[in-house]
Short mmCIF file of C-alpha atoms in Angstrom, two decimals:
data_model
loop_
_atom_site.label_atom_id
_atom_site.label_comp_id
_atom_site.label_asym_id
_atom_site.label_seq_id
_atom_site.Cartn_x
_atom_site.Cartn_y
_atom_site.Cartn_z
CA UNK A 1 -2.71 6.02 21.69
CA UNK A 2 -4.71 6.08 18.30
CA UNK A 3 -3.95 8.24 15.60
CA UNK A 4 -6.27 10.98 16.58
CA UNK A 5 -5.03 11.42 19.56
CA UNK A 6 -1.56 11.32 18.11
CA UNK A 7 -2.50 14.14 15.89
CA UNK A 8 -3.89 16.27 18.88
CA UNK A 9 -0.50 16.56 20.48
CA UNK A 10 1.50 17.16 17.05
CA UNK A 11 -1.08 19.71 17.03
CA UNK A 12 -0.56 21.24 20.48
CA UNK A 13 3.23 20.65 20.19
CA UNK A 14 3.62 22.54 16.63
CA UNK A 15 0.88 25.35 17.85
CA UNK A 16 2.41 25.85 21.45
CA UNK A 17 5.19 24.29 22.89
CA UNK A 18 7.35 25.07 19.76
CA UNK A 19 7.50 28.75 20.79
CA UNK A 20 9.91 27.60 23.71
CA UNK A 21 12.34 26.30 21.12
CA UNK A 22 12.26 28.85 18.72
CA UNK A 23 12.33 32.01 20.79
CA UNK A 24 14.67 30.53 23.38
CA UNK A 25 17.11 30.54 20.71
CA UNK A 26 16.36 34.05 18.80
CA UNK A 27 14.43 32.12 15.57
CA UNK A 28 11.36 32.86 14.25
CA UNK A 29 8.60 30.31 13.15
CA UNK A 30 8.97 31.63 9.81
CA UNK A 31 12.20 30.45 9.36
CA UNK A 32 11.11 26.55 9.03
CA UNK A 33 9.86 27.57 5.72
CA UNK A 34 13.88 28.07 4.78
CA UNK A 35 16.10 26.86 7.38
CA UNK A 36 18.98 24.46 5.96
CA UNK A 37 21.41 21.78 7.12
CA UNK A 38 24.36 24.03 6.34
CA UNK A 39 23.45 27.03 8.23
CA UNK A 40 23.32 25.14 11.62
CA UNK A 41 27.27 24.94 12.55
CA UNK A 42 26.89 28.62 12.29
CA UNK A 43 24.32 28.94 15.01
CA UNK A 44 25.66 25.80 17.15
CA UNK A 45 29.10 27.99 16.99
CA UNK A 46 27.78 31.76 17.85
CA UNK A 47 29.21 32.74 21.07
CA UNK A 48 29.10 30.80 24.28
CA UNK A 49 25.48 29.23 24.50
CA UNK A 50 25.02 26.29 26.73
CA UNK A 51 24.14 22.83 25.61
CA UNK A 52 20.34 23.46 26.37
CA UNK A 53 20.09 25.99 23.98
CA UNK A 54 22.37 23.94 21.62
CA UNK A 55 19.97 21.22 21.48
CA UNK A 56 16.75 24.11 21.29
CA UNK A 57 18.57 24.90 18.30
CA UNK A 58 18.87 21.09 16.95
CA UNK A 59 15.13 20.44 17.84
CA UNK A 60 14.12 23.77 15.47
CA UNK A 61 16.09 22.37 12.47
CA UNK A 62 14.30 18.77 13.31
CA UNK A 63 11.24 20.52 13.17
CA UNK A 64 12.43 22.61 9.65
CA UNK A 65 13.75 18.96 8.16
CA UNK A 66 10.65 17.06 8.99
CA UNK A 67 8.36 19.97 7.45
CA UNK A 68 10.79 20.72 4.19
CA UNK A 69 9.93 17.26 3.30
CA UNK A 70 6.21 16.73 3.20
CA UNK A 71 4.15 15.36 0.16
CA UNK A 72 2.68 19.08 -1.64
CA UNK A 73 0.54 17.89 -4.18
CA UNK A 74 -3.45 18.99 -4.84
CA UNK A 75 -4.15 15.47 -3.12
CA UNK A 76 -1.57 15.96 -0.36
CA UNK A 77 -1.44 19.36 0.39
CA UNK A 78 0.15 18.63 3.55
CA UNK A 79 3.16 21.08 3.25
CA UNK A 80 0.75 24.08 2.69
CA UNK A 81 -1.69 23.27 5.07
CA UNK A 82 1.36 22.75 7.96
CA UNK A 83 2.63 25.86 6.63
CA UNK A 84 -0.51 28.28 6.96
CA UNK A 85 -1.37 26.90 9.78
CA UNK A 86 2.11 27.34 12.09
CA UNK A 87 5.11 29.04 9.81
CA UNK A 88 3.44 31.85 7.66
CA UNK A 89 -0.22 32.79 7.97
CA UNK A 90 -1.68 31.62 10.63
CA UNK A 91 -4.84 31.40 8.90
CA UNK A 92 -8.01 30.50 10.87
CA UNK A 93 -9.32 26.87 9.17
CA UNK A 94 -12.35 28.17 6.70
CA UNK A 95 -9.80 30.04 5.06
CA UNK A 96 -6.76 27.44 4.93
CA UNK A 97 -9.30 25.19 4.02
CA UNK A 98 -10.45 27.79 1.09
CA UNK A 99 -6.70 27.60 0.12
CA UNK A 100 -5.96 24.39 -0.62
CA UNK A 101 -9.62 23.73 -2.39
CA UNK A 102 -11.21 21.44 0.35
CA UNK A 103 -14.13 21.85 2.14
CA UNK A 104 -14.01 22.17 5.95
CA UNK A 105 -14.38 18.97 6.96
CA UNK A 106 -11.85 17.10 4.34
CA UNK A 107 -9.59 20.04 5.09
CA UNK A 108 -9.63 18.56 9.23
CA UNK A 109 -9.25 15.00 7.93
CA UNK A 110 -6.01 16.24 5.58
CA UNK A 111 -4.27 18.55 8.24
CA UNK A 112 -4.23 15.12 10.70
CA UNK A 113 -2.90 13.46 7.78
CA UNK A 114 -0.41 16.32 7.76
CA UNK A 115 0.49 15.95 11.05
CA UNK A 116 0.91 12.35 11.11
CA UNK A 117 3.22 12.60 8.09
CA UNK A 118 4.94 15.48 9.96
CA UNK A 119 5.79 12.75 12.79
CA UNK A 120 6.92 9.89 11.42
CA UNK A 121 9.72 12.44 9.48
CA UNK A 122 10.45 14.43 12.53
CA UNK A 123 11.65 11.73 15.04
CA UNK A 124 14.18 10.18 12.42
CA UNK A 125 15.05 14.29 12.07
CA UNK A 126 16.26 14.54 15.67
CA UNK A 127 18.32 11.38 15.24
CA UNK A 128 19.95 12.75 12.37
CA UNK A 129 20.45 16.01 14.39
CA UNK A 130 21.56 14.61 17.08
CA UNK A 131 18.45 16.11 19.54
CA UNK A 132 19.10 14.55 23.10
CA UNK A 133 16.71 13.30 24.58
CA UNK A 134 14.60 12.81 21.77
CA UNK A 135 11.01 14.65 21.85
CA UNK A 136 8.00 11.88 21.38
CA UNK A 137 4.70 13.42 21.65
CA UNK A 138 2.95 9.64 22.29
CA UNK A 139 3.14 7.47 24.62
CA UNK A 140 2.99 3.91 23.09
CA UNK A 141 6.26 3.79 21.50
CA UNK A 142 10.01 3.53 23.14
CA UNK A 143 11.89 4.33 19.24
CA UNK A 144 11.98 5.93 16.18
CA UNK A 145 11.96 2.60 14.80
CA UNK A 146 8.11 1.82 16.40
CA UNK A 147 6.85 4.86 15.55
CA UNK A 148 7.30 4.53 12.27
CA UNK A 149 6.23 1.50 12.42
CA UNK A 150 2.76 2.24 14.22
CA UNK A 151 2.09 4.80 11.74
CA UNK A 152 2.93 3.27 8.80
CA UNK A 153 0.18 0.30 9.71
CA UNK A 154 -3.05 0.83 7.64
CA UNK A 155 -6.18 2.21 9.48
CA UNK A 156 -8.58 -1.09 10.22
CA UNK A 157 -11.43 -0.45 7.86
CA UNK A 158 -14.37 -0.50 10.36
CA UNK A 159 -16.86 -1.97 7.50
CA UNK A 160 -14.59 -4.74 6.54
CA UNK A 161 -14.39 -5.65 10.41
CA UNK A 162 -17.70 -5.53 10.97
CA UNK A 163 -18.26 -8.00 8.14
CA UNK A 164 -15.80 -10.27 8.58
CA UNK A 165 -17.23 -10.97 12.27
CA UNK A 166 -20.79 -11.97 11.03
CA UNK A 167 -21.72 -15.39 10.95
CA UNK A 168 -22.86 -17.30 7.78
CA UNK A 169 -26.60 -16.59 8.41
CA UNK A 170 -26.27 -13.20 10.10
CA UNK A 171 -24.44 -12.33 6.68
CA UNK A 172 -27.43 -13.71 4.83
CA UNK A 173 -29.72 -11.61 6.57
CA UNK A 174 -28.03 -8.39 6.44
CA UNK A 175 -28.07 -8.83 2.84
CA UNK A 176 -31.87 -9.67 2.29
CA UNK A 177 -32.20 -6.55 4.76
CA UNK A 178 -30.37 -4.01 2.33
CA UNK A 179 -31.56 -5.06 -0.88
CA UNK A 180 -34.95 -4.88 0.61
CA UNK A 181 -33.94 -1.27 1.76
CA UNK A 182 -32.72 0.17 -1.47
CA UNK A 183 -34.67 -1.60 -3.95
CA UNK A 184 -38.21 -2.61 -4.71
CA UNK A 185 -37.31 -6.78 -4.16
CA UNK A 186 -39.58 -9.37 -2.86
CA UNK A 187 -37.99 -11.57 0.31
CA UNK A 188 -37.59 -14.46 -1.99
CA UNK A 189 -35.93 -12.99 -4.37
CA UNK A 190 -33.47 -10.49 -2.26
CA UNK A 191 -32.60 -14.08 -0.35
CA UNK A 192 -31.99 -15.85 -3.40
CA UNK A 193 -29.20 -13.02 -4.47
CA UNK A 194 -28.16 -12.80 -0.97
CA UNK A 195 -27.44 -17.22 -0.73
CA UNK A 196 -25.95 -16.71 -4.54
CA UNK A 197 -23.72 -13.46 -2.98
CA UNK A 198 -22.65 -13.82 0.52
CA UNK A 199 -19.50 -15.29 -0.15
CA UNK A 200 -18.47 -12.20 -1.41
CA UNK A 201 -17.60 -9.88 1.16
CA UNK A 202 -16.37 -6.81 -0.98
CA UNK A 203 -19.39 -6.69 -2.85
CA UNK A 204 -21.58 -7.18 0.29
CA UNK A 205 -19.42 -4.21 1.67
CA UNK A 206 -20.15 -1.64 -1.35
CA UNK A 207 -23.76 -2.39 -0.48
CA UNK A 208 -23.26 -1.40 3.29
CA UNK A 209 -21.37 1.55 2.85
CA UNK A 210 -24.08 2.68 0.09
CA UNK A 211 -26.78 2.47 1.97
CA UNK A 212 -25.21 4.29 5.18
CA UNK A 213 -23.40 7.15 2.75
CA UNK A 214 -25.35 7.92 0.02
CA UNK A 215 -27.41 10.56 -0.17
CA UNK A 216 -30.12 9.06 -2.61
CA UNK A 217 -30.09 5.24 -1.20
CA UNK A 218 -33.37 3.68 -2.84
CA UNK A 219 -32.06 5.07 -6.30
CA UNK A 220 -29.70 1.77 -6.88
CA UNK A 221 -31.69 -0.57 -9.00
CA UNK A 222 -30.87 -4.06 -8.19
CA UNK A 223 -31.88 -6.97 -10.50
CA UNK A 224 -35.02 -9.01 -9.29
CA UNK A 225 -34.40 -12.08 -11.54
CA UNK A 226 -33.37 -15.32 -9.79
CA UNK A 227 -30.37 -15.96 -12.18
#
């Protein structure tokens, strides 16, 4: 299971499936916002409630743990986003996404981040909680210990990939091509710079993603000289 697909059942799980927990045991989604360790023998201890709703009750302060903790900065707004989203607000996405100063599409691309961050805090949560069984929402991993291991691996950067499997003349030739395409270079001299550069795959990779991204791609003015 890849990340985005990872992120679309955190998703579903915080959106739906947490109402069976929470209203099951007389909470309120709210209440993540301010639920603490030391209030939960209090709850555990209220009358006769069976283990089922005992362990409801465990899963919620998980849930409250994991979220209490997330990275709330103006580059990591995770903790707002997560909480105007599911705990307070309910906010449709334009207007979270007004909130926390992104525009739409970053704002997608931060809430998965959210979510993902969200996960790999909530499963060690239920440990610490004592949740039985413990709730994974992927398939691919058997432990707390491999799921935060799969999530803490870096995303494979598709460009570099793609790169790194060209040969040595394939390399040269995507080179000439781009220079061509963003600059007003003869052949001979776009396959001079590309023989002088094509050892250098970082550079060769800031070209790439230039010419796919940017908005104004013949602008770049590359040097014609055959130094």
């Amino acid at each position: 299971m890849n990340k985005h697909e990872l992120a679309k059942n955190i998703n579903r799980f915080l959106e739906y499936d947490l109402d069976n927990y929470i209203y099951s045991t007389g909470m309120q989604r709210e209440w993540i916002l301010t639920l603490k360790e030391d209030s939960l023998a209090s709850y555990l201890n209220k009358g006769s409630i069976s283990s089922d709703t005992r362990n409801m009750i465990r899963i919620v302060y998980s849930v409250a743990k994991a979220f209490q903790g997330l990275s709330d900065t103006k580059k990591h707004p995770f903790k707002k986003i997560l909480e105007l989203k599911y705990f307070d607000g309910f906010l449709p996405s334009q207007q979270i996404a007004d909130k926390v100063g992104y525009c739409l599409h970053t704002y997608y691309l931060k809430k998965n981040d959210a979510l993902l961050e969200f996960y790999k805090a909530f499963i060690p949560a239920q440990s610490y909680y004592g949740v039985f069984p413990v709730i994974y929402l992927d398939s691919g991993v058997v432990n707390a210990k491999n799921t935060k291991q799969a999530l803490d691996t870096p995303k494979a950067d598709n460009l570099a990939s793609f790169l790194s499997s060209l040969t040595y003349w394939q390399t040269v030739n995507l080179y000439i091509t781009l220079l061509q395409a963003r600059s007003d270079i003869s052949f001979m001299d776009a396959k001079k710079q590309a023989l002088a550069n094509c050892s250098n795959l970082d550079k060769l990779e800031h070209l790439l993603d230039e010419s796919l991204n940017s908005p104004n791609p013949k602008q770049i003015n590359y040097s014609t000289s055959s130094n």
